[in-house]
Coordinates of C-alpha atoms in Angstrom, one line a residue:
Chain A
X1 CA 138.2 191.2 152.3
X2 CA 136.7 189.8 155.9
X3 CA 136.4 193.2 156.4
X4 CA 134.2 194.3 153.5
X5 CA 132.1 191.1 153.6
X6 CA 131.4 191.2 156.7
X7 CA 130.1 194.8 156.6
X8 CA 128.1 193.5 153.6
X9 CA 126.4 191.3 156.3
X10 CA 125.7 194.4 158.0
X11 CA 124.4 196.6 155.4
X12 CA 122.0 193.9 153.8
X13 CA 120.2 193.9 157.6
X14 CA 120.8 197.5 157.9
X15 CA 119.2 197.8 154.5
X16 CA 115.8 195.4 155.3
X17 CA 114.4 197.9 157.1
X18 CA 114.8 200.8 155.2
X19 CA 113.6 198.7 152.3
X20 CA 110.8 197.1 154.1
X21 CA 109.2 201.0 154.7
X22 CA 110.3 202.3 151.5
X23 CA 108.1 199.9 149.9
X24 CA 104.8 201.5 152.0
X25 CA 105.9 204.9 151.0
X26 CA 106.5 203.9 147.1
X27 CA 103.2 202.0 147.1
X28 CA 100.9 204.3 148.3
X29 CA 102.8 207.7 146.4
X30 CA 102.1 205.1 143.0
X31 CA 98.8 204.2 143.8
X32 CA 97.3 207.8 145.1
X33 CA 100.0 210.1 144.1
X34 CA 100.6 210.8 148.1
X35 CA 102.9 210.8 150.5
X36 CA 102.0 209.0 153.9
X37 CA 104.3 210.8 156.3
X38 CA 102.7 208.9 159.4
X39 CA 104.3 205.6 157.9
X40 CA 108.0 205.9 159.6
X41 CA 105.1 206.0 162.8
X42 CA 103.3 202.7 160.9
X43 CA 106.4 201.3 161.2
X44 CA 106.9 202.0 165.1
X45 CA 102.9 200.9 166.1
X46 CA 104.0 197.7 163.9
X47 CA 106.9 196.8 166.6
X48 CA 104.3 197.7 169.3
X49 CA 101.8 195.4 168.0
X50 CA 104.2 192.9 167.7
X51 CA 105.5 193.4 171.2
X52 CA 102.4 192.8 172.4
X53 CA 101.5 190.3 170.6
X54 CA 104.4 188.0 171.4
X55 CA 104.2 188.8 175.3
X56 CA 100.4 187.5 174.9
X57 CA 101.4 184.5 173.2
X58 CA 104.0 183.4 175.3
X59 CA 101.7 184.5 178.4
X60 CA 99.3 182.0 176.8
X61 CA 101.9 179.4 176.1
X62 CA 103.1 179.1 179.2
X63 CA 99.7 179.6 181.2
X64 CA 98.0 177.0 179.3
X65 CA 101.0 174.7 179.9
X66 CA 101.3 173.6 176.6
X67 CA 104.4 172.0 175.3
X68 CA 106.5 175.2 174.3
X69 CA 106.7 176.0 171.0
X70 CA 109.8 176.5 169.2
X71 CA 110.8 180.1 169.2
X72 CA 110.6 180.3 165.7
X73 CA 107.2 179.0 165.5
X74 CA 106.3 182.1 167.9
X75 CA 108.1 184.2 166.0
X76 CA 106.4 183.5 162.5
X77 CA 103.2 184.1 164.1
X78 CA 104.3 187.0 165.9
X79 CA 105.2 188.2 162.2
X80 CA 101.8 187.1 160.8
X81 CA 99.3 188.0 163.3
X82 CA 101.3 191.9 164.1
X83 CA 101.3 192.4 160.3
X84 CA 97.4 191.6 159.7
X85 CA 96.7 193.8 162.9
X86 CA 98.8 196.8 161.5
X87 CA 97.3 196.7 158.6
X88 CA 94.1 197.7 159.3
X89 CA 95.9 200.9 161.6
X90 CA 96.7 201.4 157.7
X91 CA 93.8 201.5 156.3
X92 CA 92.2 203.1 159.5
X93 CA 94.7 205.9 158.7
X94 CA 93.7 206.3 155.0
X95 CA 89.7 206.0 155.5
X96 CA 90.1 208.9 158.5
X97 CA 93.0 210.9 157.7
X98 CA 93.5 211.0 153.9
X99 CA 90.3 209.6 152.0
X100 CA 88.6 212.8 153.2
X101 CA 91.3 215.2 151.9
X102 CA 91.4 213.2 148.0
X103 CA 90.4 216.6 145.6
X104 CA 92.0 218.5 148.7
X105 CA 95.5 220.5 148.0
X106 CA 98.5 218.0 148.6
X107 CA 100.1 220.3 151.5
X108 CA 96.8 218.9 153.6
X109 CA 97.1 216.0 153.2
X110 CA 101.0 216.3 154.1
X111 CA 100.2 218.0 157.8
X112 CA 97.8 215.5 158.0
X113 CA 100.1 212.8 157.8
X114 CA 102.6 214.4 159.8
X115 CA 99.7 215.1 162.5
X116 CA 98.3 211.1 162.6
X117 CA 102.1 210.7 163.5
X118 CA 102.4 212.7 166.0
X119 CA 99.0 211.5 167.5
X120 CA 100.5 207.8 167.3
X121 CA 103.7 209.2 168.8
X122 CA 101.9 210.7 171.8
X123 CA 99.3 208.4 171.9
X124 CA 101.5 205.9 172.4
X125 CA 103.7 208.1 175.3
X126 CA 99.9 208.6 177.0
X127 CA 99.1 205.1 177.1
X128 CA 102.6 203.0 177.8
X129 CA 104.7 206.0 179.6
X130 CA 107.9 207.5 178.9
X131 CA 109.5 203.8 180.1
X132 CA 111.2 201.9 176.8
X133 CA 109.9 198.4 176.2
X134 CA 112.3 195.2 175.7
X135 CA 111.2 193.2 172.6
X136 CA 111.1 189.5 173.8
X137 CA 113.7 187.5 173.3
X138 CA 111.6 184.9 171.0
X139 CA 114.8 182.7 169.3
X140 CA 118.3 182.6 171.0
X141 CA 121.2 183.7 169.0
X142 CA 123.4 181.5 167.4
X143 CA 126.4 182.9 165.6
X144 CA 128.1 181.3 163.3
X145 CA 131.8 182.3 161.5
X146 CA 132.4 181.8 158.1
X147 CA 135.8 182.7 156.9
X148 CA 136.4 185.3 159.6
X149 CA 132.8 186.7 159.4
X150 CA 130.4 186.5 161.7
X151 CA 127.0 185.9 160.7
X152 CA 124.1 185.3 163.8
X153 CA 120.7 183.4 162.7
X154 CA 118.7 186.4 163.5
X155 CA 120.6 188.8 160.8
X156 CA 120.1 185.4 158.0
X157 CA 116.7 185.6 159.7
X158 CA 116.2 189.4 159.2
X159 CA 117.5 189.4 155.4
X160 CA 115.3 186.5 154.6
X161 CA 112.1 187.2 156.3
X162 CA 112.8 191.0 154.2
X163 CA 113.4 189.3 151.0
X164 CA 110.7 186.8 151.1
X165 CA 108.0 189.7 152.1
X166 CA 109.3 191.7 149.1
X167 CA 109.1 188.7 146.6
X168 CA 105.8 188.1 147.8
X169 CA 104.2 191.4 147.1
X170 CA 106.0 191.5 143.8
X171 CA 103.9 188.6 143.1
X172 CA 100.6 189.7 144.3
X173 CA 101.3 193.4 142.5
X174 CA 101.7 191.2 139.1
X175 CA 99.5 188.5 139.6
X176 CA 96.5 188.9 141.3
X177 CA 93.3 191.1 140.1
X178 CA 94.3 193.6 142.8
X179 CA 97.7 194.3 141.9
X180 CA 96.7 194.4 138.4
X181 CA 93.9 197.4 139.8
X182 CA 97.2 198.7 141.6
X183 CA 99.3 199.1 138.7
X184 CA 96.3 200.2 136.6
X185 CA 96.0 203.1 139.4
X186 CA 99.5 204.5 139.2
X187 CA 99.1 204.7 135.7
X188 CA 95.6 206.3 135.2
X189 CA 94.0 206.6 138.9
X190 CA 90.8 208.5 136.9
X191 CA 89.8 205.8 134.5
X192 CA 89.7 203.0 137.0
X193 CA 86.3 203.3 138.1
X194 CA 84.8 203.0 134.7
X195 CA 86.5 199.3 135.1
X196 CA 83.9 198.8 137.0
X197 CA 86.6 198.7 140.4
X198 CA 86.2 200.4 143.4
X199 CA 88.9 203.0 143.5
X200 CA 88.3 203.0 147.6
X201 CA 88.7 199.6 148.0
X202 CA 92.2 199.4 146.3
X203 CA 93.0 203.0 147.9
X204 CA 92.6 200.9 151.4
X205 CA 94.5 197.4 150.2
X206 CA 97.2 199.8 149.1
X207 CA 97.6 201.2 152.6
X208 CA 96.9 198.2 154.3
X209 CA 99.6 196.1 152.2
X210 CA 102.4 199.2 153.1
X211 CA 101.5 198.8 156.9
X212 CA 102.1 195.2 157.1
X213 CA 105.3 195.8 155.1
X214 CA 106.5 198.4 157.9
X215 CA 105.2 196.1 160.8
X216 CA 107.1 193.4 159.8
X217 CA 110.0 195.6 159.4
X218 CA 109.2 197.3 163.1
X219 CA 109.6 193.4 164.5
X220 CA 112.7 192.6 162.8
X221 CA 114.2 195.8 164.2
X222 CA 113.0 194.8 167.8
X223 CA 114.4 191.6 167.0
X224 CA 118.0 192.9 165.8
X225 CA 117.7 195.7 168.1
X226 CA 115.3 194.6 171.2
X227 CA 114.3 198.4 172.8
X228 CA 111.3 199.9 171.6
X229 CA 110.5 203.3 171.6
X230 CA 107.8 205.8 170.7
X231 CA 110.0 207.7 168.7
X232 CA 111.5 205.3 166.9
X233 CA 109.8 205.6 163.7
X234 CA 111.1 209.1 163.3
X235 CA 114.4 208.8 161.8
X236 CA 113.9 205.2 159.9
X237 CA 111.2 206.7 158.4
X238 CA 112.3 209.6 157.2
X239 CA 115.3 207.7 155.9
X240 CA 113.0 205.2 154.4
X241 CA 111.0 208.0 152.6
X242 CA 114.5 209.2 151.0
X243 CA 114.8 205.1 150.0
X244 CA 111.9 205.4 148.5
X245 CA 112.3 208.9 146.5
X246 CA 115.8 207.6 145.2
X247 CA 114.1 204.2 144.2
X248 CA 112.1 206.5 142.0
X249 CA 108.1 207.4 143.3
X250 CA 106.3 204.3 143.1
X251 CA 108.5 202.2 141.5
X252 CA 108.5 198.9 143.7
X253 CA 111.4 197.1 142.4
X254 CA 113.1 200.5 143.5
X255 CA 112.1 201.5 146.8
X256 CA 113.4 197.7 147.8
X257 CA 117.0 198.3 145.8
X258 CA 117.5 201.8 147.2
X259 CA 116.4 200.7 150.4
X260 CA 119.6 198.3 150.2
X261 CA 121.7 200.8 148.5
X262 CA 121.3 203.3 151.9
X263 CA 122.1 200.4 154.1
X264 CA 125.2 199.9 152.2
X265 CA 125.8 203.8 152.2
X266 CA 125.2 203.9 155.6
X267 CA 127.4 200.9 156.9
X268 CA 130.6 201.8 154.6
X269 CA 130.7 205.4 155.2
X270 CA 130.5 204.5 158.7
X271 CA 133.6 201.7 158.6
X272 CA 135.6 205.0 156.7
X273 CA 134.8 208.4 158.3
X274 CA 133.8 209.0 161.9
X275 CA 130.0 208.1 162.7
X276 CA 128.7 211.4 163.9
X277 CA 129.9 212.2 160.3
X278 CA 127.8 208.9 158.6
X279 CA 124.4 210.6 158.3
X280 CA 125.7 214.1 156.7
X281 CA 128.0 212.2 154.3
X282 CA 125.8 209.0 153.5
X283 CA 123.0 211.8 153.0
X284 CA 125.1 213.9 150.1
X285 CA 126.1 211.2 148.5
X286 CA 122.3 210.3 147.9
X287 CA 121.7 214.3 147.0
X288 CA 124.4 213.8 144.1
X289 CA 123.0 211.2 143.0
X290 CA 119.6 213.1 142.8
X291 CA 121.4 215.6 141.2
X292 CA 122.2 213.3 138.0
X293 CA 119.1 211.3 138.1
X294 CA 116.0 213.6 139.8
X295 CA 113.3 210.9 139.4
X296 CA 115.2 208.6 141.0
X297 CA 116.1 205.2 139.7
X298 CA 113.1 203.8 138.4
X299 CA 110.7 206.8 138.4
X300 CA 109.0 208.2 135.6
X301 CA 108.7 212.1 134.6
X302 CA 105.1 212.0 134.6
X303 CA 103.7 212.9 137.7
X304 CA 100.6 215.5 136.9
X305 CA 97.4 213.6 136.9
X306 CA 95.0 213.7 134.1
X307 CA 91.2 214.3 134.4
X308 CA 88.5 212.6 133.0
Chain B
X1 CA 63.4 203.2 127.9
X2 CA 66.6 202.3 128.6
X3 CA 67.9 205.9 129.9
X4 CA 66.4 208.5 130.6
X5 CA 67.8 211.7 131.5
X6 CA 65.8 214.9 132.6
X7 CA 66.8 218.8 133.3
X8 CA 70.6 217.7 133.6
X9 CA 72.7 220.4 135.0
X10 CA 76.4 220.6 136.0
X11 CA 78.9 222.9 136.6
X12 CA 82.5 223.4 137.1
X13 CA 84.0 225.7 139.4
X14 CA 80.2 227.6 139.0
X15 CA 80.3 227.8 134.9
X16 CA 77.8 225.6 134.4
X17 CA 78.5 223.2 131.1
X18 CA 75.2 221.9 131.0
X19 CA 72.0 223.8 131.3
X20 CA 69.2 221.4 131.6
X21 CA 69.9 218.5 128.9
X22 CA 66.5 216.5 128.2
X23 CA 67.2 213.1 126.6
X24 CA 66.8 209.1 126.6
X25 CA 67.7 206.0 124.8
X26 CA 65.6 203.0 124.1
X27 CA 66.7 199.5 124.3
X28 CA 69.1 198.8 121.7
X29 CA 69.0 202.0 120.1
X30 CA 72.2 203.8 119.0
X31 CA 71.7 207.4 119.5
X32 CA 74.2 210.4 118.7
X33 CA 75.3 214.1 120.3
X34 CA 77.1 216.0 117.9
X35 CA 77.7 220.1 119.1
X36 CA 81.1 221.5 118.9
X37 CA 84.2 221.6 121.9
X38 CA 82.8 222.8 124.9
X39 CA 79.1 222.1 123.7
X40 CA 78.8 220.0 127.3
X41 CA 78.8 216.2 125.3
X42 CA 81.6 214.4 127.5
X43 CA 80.3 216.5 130.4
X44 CA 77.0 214.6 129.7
X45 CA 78.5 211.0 129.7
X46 CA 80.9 212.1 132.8
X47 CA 77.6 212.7 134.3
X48 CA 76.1 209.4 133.8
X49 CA 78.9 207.4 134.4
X50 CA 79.0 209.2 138.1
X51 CA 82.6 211.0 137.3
X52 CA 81.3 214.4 138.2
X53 CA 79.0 215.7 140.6
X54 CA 75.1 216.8 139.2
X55 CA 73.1 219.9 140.2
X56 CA 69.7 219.3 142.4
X57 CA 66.8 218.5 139.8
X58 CA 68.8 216.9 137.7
X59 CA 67.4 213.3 137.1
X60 CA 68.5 210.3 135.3
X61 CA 66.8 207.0 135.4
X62 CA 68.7 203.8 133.8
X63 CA 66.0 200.9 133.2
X64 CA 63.4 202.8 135.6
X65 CA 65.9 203.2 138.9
X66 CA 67.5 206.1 139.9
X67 CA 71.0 206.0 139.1
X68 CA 72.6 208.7 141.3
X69 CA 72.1 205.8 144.1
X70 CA 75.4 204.0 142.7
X71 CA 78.8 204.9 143.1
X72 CA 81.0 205.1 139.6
X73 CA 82.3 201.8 139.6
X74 CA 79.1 200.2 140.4
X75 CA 77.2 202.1 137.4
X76 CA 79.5 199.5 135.6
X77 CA 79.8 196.7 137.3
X78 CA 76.0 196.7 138.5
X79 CA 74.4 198.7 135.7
X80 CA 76.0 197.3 132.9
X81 CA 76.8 201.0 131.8
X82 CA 80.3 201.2 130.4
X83 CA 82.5 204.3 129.2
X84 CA 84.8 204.8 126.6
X85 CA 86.8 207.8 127.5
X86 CA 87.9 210.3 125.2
X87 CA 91.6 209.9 124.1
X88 CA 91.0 206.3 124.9
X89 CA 93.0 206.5 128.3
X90 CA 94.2 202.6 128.6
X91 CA 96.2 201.6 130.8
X92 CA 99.7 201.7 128.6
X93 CA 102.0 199.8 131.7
X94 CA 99.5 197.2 131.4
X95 CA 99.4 194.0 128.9
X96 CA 96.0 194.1 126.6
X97 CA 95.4 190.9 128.3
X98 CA 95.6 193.1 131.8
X99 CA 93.5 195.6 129.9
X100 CA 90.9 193.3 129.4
X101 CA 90.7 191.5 132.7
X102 CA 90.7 194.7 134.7
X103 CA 87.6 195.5 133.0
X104 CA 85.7 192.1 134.7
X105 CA 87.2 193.0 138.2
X106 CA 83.8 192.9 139.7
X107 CA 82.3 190.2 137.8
X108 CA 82.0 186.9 139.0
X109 CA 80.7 184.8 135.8
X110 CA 83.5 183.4 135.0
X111 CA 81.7 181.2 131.8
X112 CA 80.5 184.8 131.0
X113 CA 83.9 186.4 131.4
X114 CA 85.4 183.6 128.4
X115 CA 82.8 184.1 126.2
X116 CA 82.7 187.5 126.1
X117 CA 86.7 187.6 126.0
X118 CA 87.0 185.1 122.9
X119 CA 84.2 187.8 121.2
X120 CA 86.3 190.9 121.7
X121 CA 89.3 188.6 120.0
X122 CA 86.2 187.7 116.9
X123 CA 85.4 191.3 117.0
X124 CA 88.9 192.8 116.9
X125 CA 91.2 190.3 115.8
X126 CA 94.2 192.6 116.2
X127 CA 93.9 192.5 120.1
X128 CA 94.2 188.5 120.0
X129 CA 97.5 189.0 117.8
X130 CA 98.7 191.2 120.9
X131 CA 97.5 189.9 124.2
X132 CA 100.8 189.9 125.9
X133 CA 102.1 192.9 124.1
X134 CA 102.1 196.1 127.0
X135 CA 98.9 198.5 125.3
X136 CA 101.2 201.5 125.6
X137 CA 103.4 200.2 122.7
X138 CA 100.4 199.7 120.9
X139 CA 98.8 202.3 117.6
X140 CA 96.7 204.0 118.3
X141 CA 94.1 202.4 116.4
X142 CA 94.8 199.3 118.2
X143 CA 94.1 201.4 121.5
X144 CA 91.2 202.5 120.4
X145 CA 90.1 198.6 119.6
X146 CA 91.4 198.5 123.1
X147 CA 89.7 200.8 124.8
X148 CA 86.0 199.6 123.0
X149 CA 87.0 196.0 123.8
X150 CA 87.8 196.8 127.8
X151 CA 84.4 198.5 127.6
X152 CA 82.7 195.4 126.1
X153 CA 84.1 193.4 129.1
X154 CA 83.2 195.7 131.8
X155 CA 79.4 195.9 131.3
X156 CA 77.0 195.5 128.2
X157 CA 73.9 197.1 128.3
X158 CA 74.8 200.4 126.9
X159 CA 78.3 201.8 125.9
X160 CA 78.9 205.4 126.0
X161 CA 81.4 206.4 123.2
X162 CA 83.4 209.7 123.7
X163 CA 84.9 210.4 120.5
X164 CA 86.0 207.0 119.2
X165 CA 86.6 208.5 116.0
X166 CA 89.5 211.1 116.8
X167 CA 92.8 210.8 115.4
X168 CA 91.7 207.8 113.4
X169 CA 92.8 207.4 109.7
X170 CA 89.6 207.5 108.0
X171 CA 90.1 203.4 106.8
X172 CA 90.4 202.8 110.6
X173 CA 87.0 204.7 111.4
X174 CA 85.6 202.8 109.4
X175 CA 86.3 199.5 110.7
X176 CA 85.6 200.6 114.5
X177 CA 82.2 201.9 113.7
X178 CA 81.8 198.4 112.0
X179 CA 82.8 196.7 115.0
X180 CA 80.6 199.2 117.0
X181 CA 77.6 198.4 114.7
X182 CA 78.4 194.4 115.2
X183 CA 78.5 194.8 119.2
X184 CA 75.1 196.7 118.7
X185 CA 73.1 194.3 117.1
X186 CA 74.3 192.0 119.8
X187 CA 72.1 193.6 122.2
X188 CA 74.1 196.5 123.4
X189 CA 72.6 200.2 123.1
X190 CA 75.5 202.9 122.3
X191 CA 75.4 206.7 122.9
X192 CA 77.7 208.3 121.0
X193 CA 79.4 211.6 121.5
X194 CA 81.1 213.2 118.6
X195 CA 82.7 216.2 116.9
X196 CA 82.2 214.6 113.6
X197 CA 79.2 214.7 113.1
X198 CA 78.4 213.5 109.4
X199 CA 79.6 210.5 110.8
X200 CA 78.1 210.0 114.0
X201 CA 74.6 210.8 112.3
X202 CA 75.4 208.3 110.0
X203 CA 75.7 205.4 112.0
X204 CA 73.0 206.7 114.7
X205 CA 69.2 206.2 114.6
X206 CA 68.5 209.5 116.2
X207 CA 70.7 212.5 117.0
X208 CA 70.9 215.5 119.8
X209 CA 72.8 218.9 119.2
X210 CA 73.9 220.8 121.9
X211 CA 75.2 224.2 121.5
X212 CA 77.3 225.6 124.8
X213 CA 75.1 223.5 127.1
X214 CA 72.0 223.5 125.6
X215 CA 69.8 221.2 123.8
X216 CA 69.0 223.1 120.1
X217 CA 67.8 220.3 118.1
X218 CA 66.6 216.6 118.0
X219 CA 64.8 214.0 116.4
X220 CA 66.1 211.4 113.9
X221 CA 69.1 211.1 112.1
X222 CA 68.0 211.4 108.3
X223 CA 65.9 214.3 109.7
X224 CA 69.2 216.2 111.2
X225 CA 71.1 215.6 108.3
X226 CA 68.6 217.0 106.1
X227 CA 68.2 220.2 108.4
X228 CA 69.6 223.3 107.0
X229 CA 71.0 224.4 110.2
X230 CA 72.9 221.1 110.7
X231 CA 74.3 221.2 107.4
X232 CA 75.1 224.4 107.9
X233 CA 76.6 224.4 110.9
X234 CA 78.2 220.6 111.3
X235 CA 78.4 219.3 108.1
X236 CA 80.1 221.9 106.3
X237 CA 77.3 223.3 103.8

């Protein structure tokens, strides 16, 4: 029982991230019926940003003498300022790379996502070097047992921080006038303009809301797991898109549950079979599961786009 | 004049739908095109609404400035021009309160916004009965109230009507072009686009036919209806 719940602890961290990203992918496949395969990259410049971003603070704490702040303090800035930052990288990536390729084929707009990732990859590689960055240590771990599990304040940290982003942009998707255009997009993207809203504007919101999603996800990875890398992006965000395709293409609500559901996958194959073996297992059981259900959880059979 | 539309051309994939369309509509006016499918009507109200791209020489002037200087969504919000799509085309994951709303996204009287909302309820009692209901469950005669009382909201100076009749019983068809005639005399200038053309030129002032792109006949309604080609043609004998 220790055992299981304290790989739950695990797998609900494990599972922020992948969530986190998903979301970005889900969002912006909903909103312009595309896949933005530079966002597992998104997700990578977010932990850069936010790398920087804390060494600048602290620099600036300490240099100005000021009466430290509490780490957490730092941190929640760290968070806030790296997610507004990232983005407009998002929206940056949507006004260059995709907005010109909208009536284009969907394979070009595909190698151009894959491209802008690359070019953050490299980019990155050209500016900083090969060496790996260490993500500040901004609060000290605490751990705490409860019952035989171990539980440190950074993993309550992680899971929360994930969960209240995620009810947050539930909110602003069925609240506000842009989440209303949002959801008014995914369901008719051609009749949206003769609401009198501009489609370009809520295009680049949609982007920008995903990026800050996957920046805040990139910190909370350096924060559970403090070495960043250029490449890091790859693999979480390619798992991530799989999150988001078994959450169902633009469902919200399911990119954020199967985002979970692979961090459990992950974390309890791994505790059974041999971990070289957790990828190529965790993976086929998502497969079968695609097999039964091919539009994922939440996703709807509809995907051609009508003309006006 | 409050639109005025000159040589209008436009093609798709280089058929060309519309081979020079000459036409206007004054200030509160109601004005029809009747033709059959494929005669280039929704093609001409895609045009104006800034959905598809026009050929060089086209021109078309709303209130004297040239509209091809606004992107679609400011042709509403700016212009006051809205659009009634064909097959009505509301938003079915959204409530009809949503429906509504989206349709004021740009505007920023909220006084305005109130009024205008509490007149589509008047107008189309129906909708107020199902404000929170989602518009996909909806009939869909109550879309079609829908879809005219999102336009209302979006902008008011003239409404362009693509087929508000179709697939309505004809008790329903009635009661929209009522409504339609209601928001008319308020102020608001319709051009209306229909295959049912008894109809249309029933409830319009003056008419247009087009035939496969081109403009064959015009002038005012009782005139159309009285012309043996018309009645031959689009009002069965």
């Amino acid at each position: 029982m220790e055992f299981f719940l304290q790989n739950v602890v695990n797998a609900l961290q494990w599972g922020s991230f992948y969530a986190l990203i998903a979301l970005g992918y889900s969002m912006v496949y909903g909103v312009l019926l595309l896949f933005n395969f530079a966002h597992g990259d998104i997700f990578m410049v977010g932990a850069y940003v936010g790398f920087f971003v804390a060494t600048g603070l602290l620099l600036l704490v300490s240099s100005l003498g000021l009466v430290s702040m509490p780490g957490w303090v730092v941190l929640v800035l760290v968070i806030l300022v790296a997610m507004f930052i990232t983005a407009f990288v998002g929206v940056a990536v949507e006004r260059i790379g995709y907005r010109p390729l909208r009536q284009a084929p969907r394979a070009s707009a595909a190698i151009t996502g894959l491209m802008i990732g690359i070019i953050f990859e490299t980019g990155n590689l050209a500016l900083l070097g090969a060496r790996r960055l260490s993500f500040p240590e901004l609060i000290e771990t605490t751990t705490y047992t409860i019952g035989g599990v171990t539980v440190t304040n950074k993993r309550i940290m992680i899971v929360a921080v994930s969960l209240l982003l995620m009810f947050a942009l539930h909110q602003f998707v069925q609240r506000t006038k842009w989440g209303m255009a949002m959801r008014a997009m995914a369901y008719d993207f051609a009749v949206v303009p003769l609401m009198g809203v501009p489609l370009n504007s809520i295009a680049a919101l949609t982007f920008g809301l995903g990026s800050a999603l996957a920046a805040a996800a990139g910190i909370l990875f350096g924060v559970a797991y403090p070495v960043l890398s250029p490449y890091m992006g790859i693999v979480v965000g390619w798992k991530a898109f799989v999150a988001a395709i078994l959450g169902g293409r633009g469902s919200i609500l399911g990119a954020a549950l199967a985002g979970f559901l692979l961090g459990f996958i992950e974390i309890f194959v791994a505790t059974i079979f041999p971990s070289t073996l957790r990828d190529l297992i965790a993976f086929s059981i998502i497969l079968l599961i695609l097999v039964f259900r091919p539009h994922g959880f939440f996703g709807e059979a509809h995907t051609s786009r009508l003309r006006l | 004049m409050l639109l005025s539309v000159k040589n209008l051309r436009v093609s798709y994939d280089k058929i060309r739908a519309l081979h020079g369309f000459d036409f206007h509509v004054n200030e509160g006016e109601i004005v029809c095109i009747i033709g059959a499918n494929g005669a280039g009507k929704s093609t001409t109200l895609r045009a104006i609404s800034q959905l598809v791209p026009v050929e060089q020489g086209s021109t078309i002037e709303f209130m004297g400035e040239n509209l091809f200087k606004y992107t679609a969504d400011k042709v509403v919000s700016q212009l006051g021009i809205s659009h009634v799509p064909e097959g009505r085309r509301i938003f079915g994951n959204l409530t009809v309160m949503e429906n509504l709303k989206l349709a004021t996204f740009s505007r920023k009287d909220s006084d305005g916004i109130h009024r205008d909302m509490a007149r589509v309820f008047e107008i189309f009692p129906r909708l107020d009965e199902r404000k929170q209901q989602k518009a996909g469950t909806m009939s869909g005669g109550e879309q079609q109230m829908l879809a005219v009382g999102r336009a209302f909201m979006s902008g008011r100076r003239i409404m362009l009507l693509d087929e508000p009749s179709m697939g309505l019983a004809p008790l329903l068809m009635q009661g929209m072009f009522d409504a339609l005639r209601q928001i008319n005399e308020e102020g608001t200038a319709i051009l209306l686009v229909e295959q049912n053309a008894r109809m249309a030129l029933k409830f319009a002032q003056r008419g247009y036919v087009l035939e496969t792109g081109n403009l064959v006949l015009e002038g005012k309604s009782s005139d159309l209806m009285g012309n043996p080609e018309v009645k031959k043609a689009y009002l069965g004998g």
